[in-house]
PDB file of C-alpha atoms in Angstrom:
ATOM      1  CA  MET A   1      -3.422  -2.717   2.962  1.00  0.00           C
ATOM      2  CA  GLU A   2      -5.946  -0.047   2.126  1.00  0.00           C
ATOM      3  CA  LYS A   3      -6.768   1.033  -1.505  1.00  0.00           C
ATOM      4  CA  THR A   4      -5.217   4.417  -2.421  1.00  0.00           C
ATOM      5  CA  PHE A   5      -7.387   5.184  -5.511  1.00  0.00           C
ATOM      6  CA  PRO A   6     -10.019   8.301  -5.425  1.00  0.00           C
ATOM      7  CA  VAL A   7     -12.811   6.117  -6.917  1.00  0.00           C
ATOM      8  CA  PRO A   8     -13.817   2.443  -6.589  1.00  0.00           C
ATOM      9  CA  LEU A   9     -12.329   0.826  -9.691  1.00  0.00           C
ATOM     10  CA  LYS A  10     -11.952  -2.966 -10.299  1.00  0.00           C
ATOM     11  CA  ILE A  11      -9.455  -4.074 -12.722  1.00  0.00           C
ATOM     12  CA  PHE A  12      -6.375  -2.415 -14.070  1.00  0.00           C
ATOM     13  CA  TYR A  13      -4.416  -2.422 -17.356  1.00  0.00           C
ATOM     14  CA  LEU A  14      -0.572  -1.867 -16.679  1.00  0.00           C
ATOM     15  CA  ALA A  15       0.989  -0.268 -19.677  1.00  0.00           C
ATOM     16  CA  ALA A  16       4.827  -0.419 -19.333  1.00  0.00           C
ATOM     17  CA  PRO A  17       7.602  -0.857 -22.013  1.00  0.00           C
ATOM     18  CA  TYR A  18       8.020  -4.203 -23.401  1.00  0.00           C
ATOM     19  CA  ARG A  19      10.928  -4.500 -26.047  1.00  0.00           C
ATOM     20  CA  GLY A  20      14.021  -3.745 -25.366  1.00  0.00           C
ATOM     21  CA  LYS A  21      17.143  -3.262 -27.818  1.00  0.00           C
ATOM     22  CA  THR A  22      18.608  -6.816 -26.689  1.00  0.00           C
ATOM     23  CA  ILE A  23      16.575  -9.802 -25.310  1.00  0.00           C
ATOM     24  CA  ASN A  24      18.185  -9.115 -21.795  1.00  0.00           C
ATOM     25  CA  GLU A  25      16.754  -5.551 -21.856  1.00  0.00           C
ATOM     26  CA  THR A  26      13.164  -7.056 -22.808  1.00  0.00           C
ATOM     27  CA  ARG A  27      13.634  -9.673 -19.868  1.00  0.00           C
ATOM     28  CA  VAL A  28      14.516  -6.453 -17.610  1.00  0.00           C
ATOM     29  CA  ASN A  29      11.015  -4.849 -18.634  1.00  0.00           C
ATOM     30  CA  VAL A  30       9.215  -8.050 -18.438  1.00  0.00           C
ATOM     31  CA  ARG A  31      10.509  -8.385 -14.856  1.00  0.00           C
ATOM     32  CA  TYR A  32       9.752  -4.770 -14.138  1.00  0.00           C
ATOM     33  CA  ALA A  33       6.243  -5.102 -15.109  1.00  0.00           C
ATOM     34  CA  GLU A  34       5.829  -7.892 -13.385  1.00  0.00           C
ATOM     35  CA  SER A  35       7.060  -6.626 -10.165  1.00  0.00           C
ATOM     36  CA  VAL A  36       4.783  -3.368 -10.466  1.00  0.00           C
ATOM     37  CA  ALA A  37       1.941  -5.712 -10.966  1.00  0.00           C
ATOM     38  CA  ALA A  38       2.606  -8.076  -7.847  1.00  0.00           C
ATOM     39  CA  LYS A  39       2.934  -4.747  -5.930  1.00  0.00           C
ATOM     40  CA  LEU A  40      -0.743  -3.663  -7.153  1.00  0.00           C
ATOM     41  CA  TRP A  41      -2.209  -7.140  -6.511  1.00  0.00           C
ATOM     42  CA  ALA A  42      -0.722  -6.881  -3.143  1.00  0.00           C
ATOM     43  CA  GLN A  43      -2.377  -3.333  -2.470  1.00  0.00           C
ATOM     44  CA  GLY A  44      -5.828  -5.320  -3.219  1.00  0.00           C
ATOM     45  CA  TYR A  45      -6.018  -4.236  -6.929  1.00  0.00           C
ATOM     46  CA  TYR A  46      -6.900  -6.590  -9.814  1.00  0.00           C
ATOM     47  CA  VAL A  47      -4.152  -6.259 -12.688  1.00  0.00           C
ATOM     48  CA  PHE A  48      -3.874  -7.445 -15.922  1.00  0.00           C
ATOM     49  CA  CYS A  49      -0.113  -7.155 -17.042  1.00  0.00           C
ATOM     50  CA  PRO A  50       0.212  -7.908 -20.849  1.00  0.00           C
ATOM     51  CA  HIS A  51       4.055  -8.951 -20.281  1.00  0.00           C
ATOM     52  CA  MET A  52       2.907 -11.705 -18.337  1.00  0.00           C
ATOM     53  CA  ASN A  53       0.393 -12.660 -20.981  1.00  0.00           C
ATOM     54  CA  THR A  54       2.915 -12.776 -24.069  1.00  0.00           C
ATOM     55  CA  ALA A  55       6.149 -12.386 -22.736  1.00  0.00           C
ATOM     56  CA  PHE A  56       8.635 -13.695 -25.616  1.00  0.00           C
ATOM     57  CA  PHE A  57       6.046 -14.354 -27.917  1.00  0.00           C
ATOM     58  CA  ASP A  58       8.282 -12.234 -30.443  1.00  0.00           C
ATOM     59  CA  GLY A  59       8.008 -13.919 -33.857  1.00  0.00           C
ATOM     60  CA  VAL A  60       4.812 -15.729 -33.255  1.00  0.00           C
ATOM     61  CA  ALA A  61       2.900 -12.836 -34.817  1.00  0.00           C
ATOM     62  CA  ASP A  62       3.689  -9.576 -36.116  1.00  0.00           C
ATOM     63  CA  ASP A  63       4.316  -6.895 -33.331  1.00  0.00           C
ATOM     64  CA  GLN A  64       1.379  -4.811 -34.566  1.00  0.00           C
ATOM     65  CA  VAL A  65      -0.816  -7.918 -33.818  1.00  0.00           C
ATOM     66  CA  PHE A  66       0.335  -7.524 -30.246  1.00  0.00           C
ATOM     67  CA  LEU A  67       0.047  -3.724 -30.338  1.00  0.00           C
ATOM     68  CA  ASP A  68      -3.774  -4.246 -31.600  1.00  0.00           C
ATOM     69  CA  ALA A  69      -4.447  -6.845 -29.373  1.00  0.00           C
ATOM     70  CA  GLY A  70      -3.184  -4.420 -26.201  1.00  0.00           C
ATOM     71  CA  ILE A  71      -5.672  -1.767 -27.153  1.00  0.00           C
ATOM     72  CA  GLU A  72      -8.581  -4.509 -27.480  1.00  0.00           C
ATOM     73  CA  PHE A  73      -7.834  -5.520 -24.024  1.00  0.00           C
ATOM     74  CA  LEU A  74      -7.450  -2.094 -22.684  1.00  0.00           C
ATOM     75  CA  LYS A  75     -11.403  -1.669 -23.716  1.00  0.00           C
ATOM     76  CA  ARG A  76     -12.436  -4.116 -20.807  1.00  0.00           C
ATOM     77  CA  PHE A  77     -10.713  -2.419 -18.240  1.00  0.00           C
ATOM     78  CA  ASP A  78     -11.718   0.295 -15.789  1.00  0.00           C
ATOM     79  CA  ALA A  79      -8.449   2.125 -15.935  1.00  0.00           C
ATOM     80  CA  LEU A  80      -4.643   2.370 -17.245  1.00  0.00           C
ATOM     81  CA  VAL A  81      -1.744   2.318 -15.138  1.00  0.00           C
ATOM     82  CA  LEU A  82       1.497   3.693 -16.928  1.00  0.00           C
ATOM     83  CA  ALA A  83       4.660   2.588 -15.677  1.00  0.00           C
ATOM     84  CA  GLY A  84       8.407   2.856 -16.060  1.00  0.00           C
ATOM     85  CA  GLU A  85       9.965   4.727 -19.220  1.00  0.00           C
ATOM     86  CA  TRP A  86       6.384   4.455 -20.865  1.00  0.00           C
ATOM     87  CA  MET A  87       6.982   7.566 -22.669  1.00  0.00           C
ATOM     88  CA  GLU A  88       9.447   5.910 -24.795  1.00  0.00           C
ATOM     89  CA  SER A  89       7.169   2.979 -25.772  1.00  0.00           C
ATOM     90  CA  VAL A  90       5.030   3.303 -29.130  1.00  0.00           C
ATOM     91  CA  GLY A  91       2.508   0.756 -27.303  1.00  0.00           C
ATOM     92  CA  CYS A  92       2.373   2.520 -24.267  1.00  0.00           C
ATOM     93  CA  CYS A  93       1.651   5.806 -25.759  1.00  0.00           C
ATOM     94  CA  ALA A  94      -1.277   4.238 -27.806  1.00  0.00           C
ATOM     95  CA  GLU A  95      -2.670   2.935 -25.025  1.00  0.00           C
ATOM     96  CA  LEU A  96      -2.629   6.249 -23.292  1.00  0.00           C
ATOM     97  CA  ARG A  97      -4.168   7.834 -26.206  1.00  0.00           C
ATOM     98  CA  ALA A  98      -6.706   5.165 -26.418  1.00  0.00           C
ATOM     99  CA  ALA A  99      -7.603   5.623 -22.890  1.00  0.00           C
ATOM    100  CA  GLU A 100      -8.017   9.501 -22.872  1.00  0.00           C
ATOM    101  CA  GLU A 101     -10.246   9.053 -25.855  1.00  0.00           C
ATOM    102  CA  TRP A 102     -12.512   6.764 -24.026  1.00  0.00           C
ATOM    103  CA  HIS A 103     -12.286   9.104 -20.889  1.00  0.00           C
ATOM    104  CA  MET A 104     -10.737   6.426 -18.847  1.00  0.00           C
ATOM    105  CA  PRO A 105      -9.206   7.013 -15.624  1.00  0.00           C
ATOM    106  CA  VAL A 106      -5.310   7.004 -16.102  1.00  0.00           C
ATOM    107  CA  TYR A 107      -2.890   6.567 -13.161  1.00  0.00           C
ATOM    108  CA  GLN A 108       0.972   6.480 -13.103  1.00  0.00           C
ATOM    109  CA  TRP A 109       3.322   4.252 -10.955  1.00  0.00           C
ATOM    110  CA  ASP A 110       5.604   6.102  -8.565  1.00  0.00           C
ATOM    111  CA  ASP A 111       8.422   3.690  -8.086  1.00  0.00           C
ATOM    112  CA  GLU A 112       9.592   5.944  -5.190  1.00  0.00           C
ATOM    113  CA  ASN A 113       6.466   5.659  -3.006  1.00  0.00           C
ATOM    114  CA  GLU A 114       5.292   2.229  -4.747  1.00  0.00           C
ATOM    115  CA  GLN A 115       1.943   3.553  -5.671  1.00  0.00           C
ATOM    116  CA  ALA A 116      -0.361   4.614  -8.404  1.00  0.00           C
ATOM    117  CA  VAL A 117      -0.977   8.206  -8.501  1.00  0.00           C
ATOM    118  CA  PRO A 118      -3.441  10.235 -11.040  1.00  0.00           C
ATOM    119  CA  PHE A 119      -1.510  11.062 -14.218  1.00  0.00           C
ATOM    120  CA  ARG A 120      -0.337  14.407 -14.892  1.00  0.00           C
ATOM    121  CA  ILE A 121       0.920  15.174 -18.442  1.00  0.00           C
ATOM    122  CA  PRO A 122       4.899  15.523 -17.975  1.00  0.00           C
ATOM    123  CA  LYS A 123       6.083  19.150 -18.322  1.00  0.00           C
ATOM    124  CA  GLU A 124       8.473  17.919 -21.087  1.00  0.00           C
ATOM    125  CA  VAL A 125       5.392  16.740 -23.170  1.00  0.00           C
ATOM    126  CA  ALA A 126       2.836  19.657 -22.386  1.00  0.00           C
TER     127      ALA A 126
END
């Protein structure tokens, strides 16, 4: 499948909500992120999905450690891809702010068309 990104990028950081109100909601979030990452890989992109790196590590360290690590990881990637209900996630919002501060390209996953599209600030946020 041909790449759809407008510029040659290499490695993408996938940001999507992790925590849920219950362990089952967290499991659904992890599976969703895994699914988006797999679709991006199938389209020929290299993807880092933090959900798959630390899934269910809750309690191993303070939540802030994982949030800080996400920002540190993000520094090493070429672009940020937002997915799911990212606006409701403290971590995703922090990752977006960091990416914008570093002038990193930002894309949003389009579930309907199964592709990453250039990010636009939603009307309700603007």
